[in-house]
Structures are given as structure tokens and as C-alpha cells.
């Protein structure tokens, strides 16, 4: 990569971001990433709440219910289980990333 282009970009960007109250380009980038992480966390937490309301139980109870189905076809529940599990895992992963970034 052209380092002179990167240096020019950094210099010009630094002057702009300081006008918005940021200490430097690094603090601006960190802030933007935190905002993006919080938006994703909110998205998946809303999905989690939707499933809690739909099934009137927390994820762990629903997981046990779905895993307890034997020789039964419950396509909707199985699909929801996969989506819900993904949302829960995403929340955990994103919160961990947020915490790591906050203390970086």
C-alpha cells in the first residue's frame, strides 16, 4: 500500500475528527466501532426479547424443550431455536468484543 497516501489521509482526518471533539483519529475509530457494536447488540437483544415473548420462556427452557422433542417434526420451533441460539451467541460474542475494545 502507498504509505504516503495513508499518512496524508491520517493527517487530514485527524484535523477533522478533532473538530468533533475527539482526541485523535484512534479515539474516533474506537468510538465508531463501539457504536456499531452497541447497535448490533441491540438488534440481537430485540430478537431475543421477541422469542421470549413468542414462547413465554427464556432461551434455556426453550432449548430443553426443542432438544426433548423425539420423533416429532416441529420445523418452526427448530428454525426458531437455531435463530434464537444464533442471536444469543452473537450477543455474547459482541459484548465480549465491546468489553475488550473499551479496555484497549
mmCIF file with all atom_site columns, C-alpha atoms in Angstrom:
data_model
loop_
_atom_site.group_PDB
_atom_site.id
_atom_site.type_symbol
_atom_site.label_atom_id
_atom_site.label_alt_id
_atom_site.label_comp_id
_atom_site.label_asym_id
_atom_site.label_entity_id
_atom_site.label_seq_id
_atom_site.pdbx_PDB_ins_code
_atom_site.Cartn_x
_atom_site.Cartn_y
_atom_site.Cartn_z
_atom_site.occupancy
_atom_site.B_iso_or_equiv
_atom_site.pdbx_formal_charge
_atom_site.auth_seq_id
_atom_site.auth_comp_id
_atom_site.auth_asym_id
_atom_site.auth_atom_id
_atom_site.pdbx_PDB_model_num
ATOM 1   C CA . UNK A 1 1   ? 0.000   0.000   0.000  1.00 0.00 ? 1   UNK A CA 1
ATOM 2   C CA . UNK A 1 2   ? 1.078   3.556   -0.578 1.00 0.00 ? 2   UNK A CA 1
ATOM 3   C CA . UNK A 1 3   ? 2.158   4.795   2.856  1.00 0.00 ? 3   UNK A CA 1
ATOM 4   C CA . UNK A 1 4   ? 2.254   8.409   1.690  1.00 0.00 ? 4   UNK A CA 1
ATOM 5   C CA . UNK A 1 5   ? -1.463  8.173   0.879  1.00 0.00 ? 5   UNK A CA 1
ATOM 6   C CA . UNK A 1 6   ? -2.147  6.649   4.309  1.00 0.00 ? 6   UNK A CA 1
ATOM 7   C CA . UNK A 1 7   ? -0.128  9.376   6.018  1.00 0.00 ? 7   UNK A CA 1
ATOM 8   C CA . UNK A 1 8   ? -1.956  12.132  4.120  1.00 0.00 ? 8   UNK A CA 1
ATOM 9   C CA . UNK A 1 9   ? -5.303  10.560  4.961  1.00 0.00 ? 9   UNK A CA 1
ATOM 10  C CA . UNK A 1 10  ? -4.392  10.272  8.639  1.00 0.00 ? 10  UNK A CA 1
ATOM 11  C CA . UNK A 1 11  ? -3.210  13.877  8.814  1.00 0.00 ? 11  UNK A CA 1
ATOM 12  C CA . UNK A 1 12  ? -6.308  15.253  7.104  1.00 0.00 ? 12  UNK A CA 1
ATOM 13  C CA . UNK A 1 13  ? -8.670  13.023  9.049  1.00 0.00 ? 13  UNK A CA 1
ATOM 14  C CA . UNK A 1 14  ? -7.049  13.889  12.371 1.00 0.00 ? 14  UNK A CA 1
ATOM 15  C CA . UNK A 1 15  ? -7.727  17.570  11.824 1.00 0.00 ? 15  UNK A CA 1
ATOM 16  C CA . UNK A 1 16  ? -11.373 16.871  11.035 1.00 0.00 ? 16  UNK A CA 1
ATOM 17  C CA . UNK A 1 17  ? -12.095 14.478  13.905 1.00 0.00 ? 17  UNK A CA 1
ATOM 18  C CA . UNK A 1 18  ? -10.588 16.847  16.454 1.00 0.00 ? 18  UNK A CA 1
ATOM 19  C CA . UNK A 1 19  ? -13.166 19.414  15.352 1.00 0.00 ? 19  UNK A CA 1
ATOM 20  C CA . UNK A 1 20  ? -15.828 16.962  16.527 1.00 0.00 ? 20  UNK A CA 1
ATOM 21  C CA . UNK A 1 21  ? -14.285 16.704  19.968 1.00 0.00 ? 21  UNK A CA 1
ATOM 22  C CA . UNK A 1 22  ? -12.208 13.571  19.563 1.00 0.00 ? 22  UNK A CA 1
ATOM 23  C CA . UNK A 1 23  ? -8.686  13.484  20.928 1.00 0.00 ? 23  UNK A CA 1
ATOM 24  C CA . UNK A 1 24  ? -7.291  11.825  17.815 1.00 0.00 ? 24  UNK A CA 1
ATOM 25  C CA . UNK A 1 25  ? -8.121  9.502   14.931 1.00 0.00 ? 25  UNK A CA 1
ATOM 26  C CA . UNK A 1 26  ? -7.705  6.433   17.145 1.00 0.00 ? 26  UNK A CA 1
ATOM 27  C CA . UNK A 1 27  ? -10.306 7.647   19.660 1.00 0.00 ? 27  UNK A CA 1
ATOM 28  C CA . UNK A 1 28  ? -12.696 8.412   16.796 1.00 0.00 ? 28  UNK A CA 1
ATOM 29  C CA . UNK A 1 29  ? -12.310 4.940   15.303 1.00 0.00 ? 29  UNK A CA 1
ATOM 30  C CA . UNK A 1 30  ? -12.730 3.333   18.722 1.00 0.00 ? 30  UNK A CA 1
ATOM 31  C CA . UNK A 1 31  ? -15.911 5.346   19.326 1.00 0.00 ? 31  UNK A CA 1
ATOM 32  C CA . UNK A 1 32  ? -17.374 4.404   15.952 1.00 0.00 ? 32  UNK A CA 1
ATOM 33  C CA . UNK A 1 33  ? -16.646 0.718   16.457 1.00 0.00 ? 33  UNK A CA 1
ATOM 34  C CA . UNK A 1 34  ? -18.271 0.850   19.906 1.00 0.00 ? 34  UNK A CA 1
ATOM 35  C CA . UNK A 1 35  ? -21.366 2.453   18.389 1.00 0.00 ? 35  UNK A CA 1
ATOM 36  C CA . UNK A 1 36  ? -21.541 -0.244  15.728 1.00 0.00 ? 36  UNK A CA 1
ATOM 37  C CA . UNK A 1 37  ? -21.145 -2.985  18.338 1.00 0.00 ? 37  UNK A CA 1
ATOM 38  C CA . UNK A 1 38  ? -23.884 -1.469  20.524 1.00 0.00 ? 38  UNK A CA 1
ATOM 39  C CA . UNK A 1 39  ? -26.243 -1.281  17.534 1.00 0.00 ? 39  UNK A CA 1
ATOM 40  C CA . UNK A 1 40  ? -25.668 -4.953  16.748 1.00 0.00 ? 40  UNK A CA 1
ATOM 41  C CA . UNK A 1 41  ? -26.110 -5.921  20.403 1.00 0.00 ? 41  UNK A CA 1
ATOM 42  C CA . UNK A 1 42  ? -29.422 -4.042  20.498 1.00 0.00 ? 42  UNK A CA 1
ATOM 43  C CA . UNK A 1 43  ? -30.551 -5.803  17.305 1.00 0.00 ? 43  UNK A CA 1
ATOM 44  C CA . UNK A 1 44  ? -29.893 -9.265  18.713 1.00 0.00 ? 44  UNK A CA 1
ATOM 45  C CA . UNK A 1 45  ? -31.295 -8.386  22.146 1.00 0.00 ? 45  UNK A CA 1
ATOM 46  C CA . UNK A 1 46  ? -34.514 -7.281  20.426 1.00 0.00 ? 46  UNK A CA 1
ATOM 47  C CA . UNK A 1 47  ? -34.621 -10.608 18.617 1.00 0.00 ? 47  UNK A CA 1
ATOM 48  C CA . UNK A 1 48  ? -34.076 -12.413 21.916 1.00 0.00 ? 48  UNK A CA 1
ATOM 49  C CA . UNK A 1 49  ? -36.949 -10.473 23.505 1.00 0.00 ? 49  UNK A CA 1
ATOM 50  C CA . UNK A 1 50  ? -39.184 -11.311 20.547 1.00 0.00 ? 50  UNK A CA 1
ATOM 51  C CA . UNK A 1 51  ? -38.553 -15.036 21.042 1.00 0.00 ? 51  UNK A CA 1
ATOM 52  C CA . UNK A 1 52  ? -39.085 -14.777 24.812 1.00 0.00 ? 52  UNK A CA 1
ATOM 53  C CA . UNK A 1 53  ? -42.438 -13.099 24.163 1.00 0.00 ? 53  UNK A CA 1
ATOM 54  C CA . UNK A 1 54  ? -43.386 -15.599 21.447 1.00 0.00 ? 54  UNK A CA 1
ATOM 55  C CA . UNK A 1 55  ? -42.656 -18.705 23.515 1.00 0.00 ? 55  UNK A CA 1
ATOM 56  C CA . UNK A 1 56  ? -43.212 -17.277 27.020 1.00 0.00 ? 56  UNK A CA 1
ATOM 57  C CA . UNK A 1 57  ? -39.949 -18.750 28.296 1.00 0.00 ? 57  UNK A CA 1
ATOM 58  C CA . UNK A 1 58  ? -36.242 -17.979 28.382 1.00 0.00 ? 58  UNK A CA 1
ATOM 59  C CA . UNK A 1 59  ? -33.859 -19.480 25.841 1.00 0.00 ? 59  UNK A CA 1
ATOM 60  C CA . UNK A 1 60  ? -32.544 -22.263 28.108 1.00 0.00 ? 60  UNK A CA 1
ATOM 61  C CA . UNK A 1 61  ? -36.067 -23.578 28.739 1.00 0.00 ? 61  UNK A CA 1
ATOM 62  C CA . UNK A 1 62  ? -36.895 -23.429 25.025 1.00 0.00 ? 62  UNK A CA 1
ATOM 63  C CA . UNK A 1 63  ? -33.627 -25.185 24.204 1.00 0.00 ? 63  UNK A CA 1
ATOM 64  C CA . UNK A 1 64  ? -34.511 -28.029 26.577 1.00 0.00 ? 64  UNK A CA 1
ATOM 65  C CA . UNK A 1 65  ? -37.986 -28.242 25.056 1.00 0.00 ? 65  UNK A CA 1
ATOM 66  C CA . UNK A 1 66  ? -36.691 -28.458 21.485 1.00 0.00 ? 66  UNK A CA 1
ATOM 67  C CA . UNK A 1 67  ? -33.934 -30.893 22.376 1.00 0.00 ? 67  UNK A CA 1
ATOM 68  C CA . UNK A 1 68  ? -36.538 -33.032 24.173 1.00 0.00 ? 68  UNK A CA 1
ATOM 69  C CA . UNK A 1 69  ? -38.638 -33.461 21.055 1.00 0.00 ? 69  UNK A CA 1
ATOM 70  C CA . UNK A 1 70  ? -38.170 -37.003 19.853 1.00 0.00 ? 70  UNK A CA 1
ATOM 71  C CA . UNK A 1 71  ? -39.561 -38.303 16.594 1.00 0.00 ? 71  UNK A CA 1
ATOM 72  C CA . UNK A 1 72  ? -41.665 -35.157 16.285 1.00 0.00 ? 72  UNK A CA 1
ATOM 73  C CA . UNK A 1 73  ? -41.499 -32.690 13.458 1.00 0.00 ? 73  UNK A CA 1
ATOM 74  C CA . UNK A 1 74  ? -41.543 -29.150 14.773 1.00 0.00 ? 74  UNK A CA 1
ATOM 75  C CA . UNK A 1 75  ? -39.995 -27.227 11.910 1.00 0.00 ? 75  UNK A CA 1
ATOM 76  C CA . UNK A 1 76  ? -40.990 -23.778 13.140 1.00 0.00 ? 76  UNK A CA 1
ATOM 77  C CA . UNK A 1 77  ? -39.665 -24.409 16.624 1.00 0.00 ? 77  UNK A CA 1
ATOM 78  C CA . UNK A 1 78  ? -36.448 -25.920 15.290 1.00 0.00 ? 78  UNK A CA 1
ATOM 79  C CA . UNK A 1 79  ? -35.903 -22.972 12.946 1.00 0.00 ? 79  UNK A CA 1
ATOM 80  C CA . UNK A 1 80  ? -36.653 -20.528 15.757 1.00 0.00 ? 80  UNK A CA 1
ATOM 81  C CA . UNK A 1 81  ? -34.295 -22.437 18.026 1.00 0.00 ? 81  UNK A CA 1
ATOM 82  C CA . UNK A 1 82  ? -31.443 -22.029 15.537 1.00 0.00 ? 82  UNK A CA 1
ATOM 83  C CA . UNK A 1 83  ? -32.197 -18.330 15.033 1.00 0.00 ? 83  UNK A CA 1
ATOM 84  C CA . UNK A 1 84  ? -32.535 -17.752 18.773 1.00 0.00 ? 84  UNK A CA 1
ATOM 85  C CA . UNK A 1 85  ? -29.329 -19.623 19.538 1.00 0.00 ? 85  UNK A CA 1
ATOM 86  C CA . UNK A 1 86  ? -27.504 -17.564 16.913 1.00 0.00 ? 86  UNK A CA 1
ATOM 87  C CA . UNK A 1 87  ? -28.850 -14.346 18.473 1.00 0.00 ? 87  UNK A CA 1
ATOM 88  C CA . UNK A 1 88  ? -27.776 -15.426 21.972 1.00 0.00 ? 88  UNK A CA 1
ATOM 89  C CA . UNK A 1 89  ? -24.305 -16.408 20.761 1.00 0.00 ? 89  UNK A CA 1
ATOM 90  C CA . UNK A 1 90  ? -23.989 -13.142 18.837 1.00 0.00 ? 90  UNK A CA 1
ATOM 91  C CA . UNK A 1 91  ? -24.939 -11.134 21.932 1.00 0.00 ? 91  UNK A CA 1
ATOM 92  C CA . UNK A 1 92  ? -22.290 -12.913 23.997 1.00 0.00 ? 92  UNK A CA 1
ATOM 93  C CA . UNK A 1 93  ? -19.617 -12.507 21.317 1.00 0.00 ? 93  UNK A CA 1
ATOM 94  C CA . UNK A 1 94  ? -20.402 -8.833  20.652 1.00 0.00 ? 94  UNK A CA 1
ATOM 95  C CA . UNK A 1 95  ? -20.489 -7.958  24.357 1.00 0.00 ? 95  UNK A CA 1
ATOM 96  C CA . UNK A 1 96  ? -17.098 -9.585  24.793 1.00 0.00 ? 96  UNK A CA 1
ATOM 97  C CA . UNK A 1 97  ? -15.713 -7.615  21.833 1.00 0.00 ? 97  UNK A CA 1
ATOM 98  C CA . UNK A 1 98  ? -17.192 -4.415  23.227 1.00 0.00 ? 98  UNK A CA 1
ATOM 99  C CA . UNK A 1 99  ? -15.627 -5.007  26.621 1.00 0.00 ? 99  UNK A CA 1
ATOM 100 C CA . UNK A 1 100 ? -12.246 -5.803  25.060 1.00 0.00 ? 100 UNK A CA 1
ATOM 101 C CA . UNK A 1 101 ? -12.372 -2.627  22.980 1.00 0.00 ? 101 UNK A CA 1
ATOM 102 C CA . UNK A 1 102 ? -13.447 -0.462  25.920 1.00 0.00 ? 102 UNK A CA 1
ATOM 103 C CA . UNK A 1 103 ? -10.353 -1.506  27.860 1.00 0.00 ? 103 UNK A CA 1
ATOM 104 C CA . UNK A 1 104 ? -7.971  -1.481  24.870 1.00 0.00 ? 104 UNK A CA 1
#
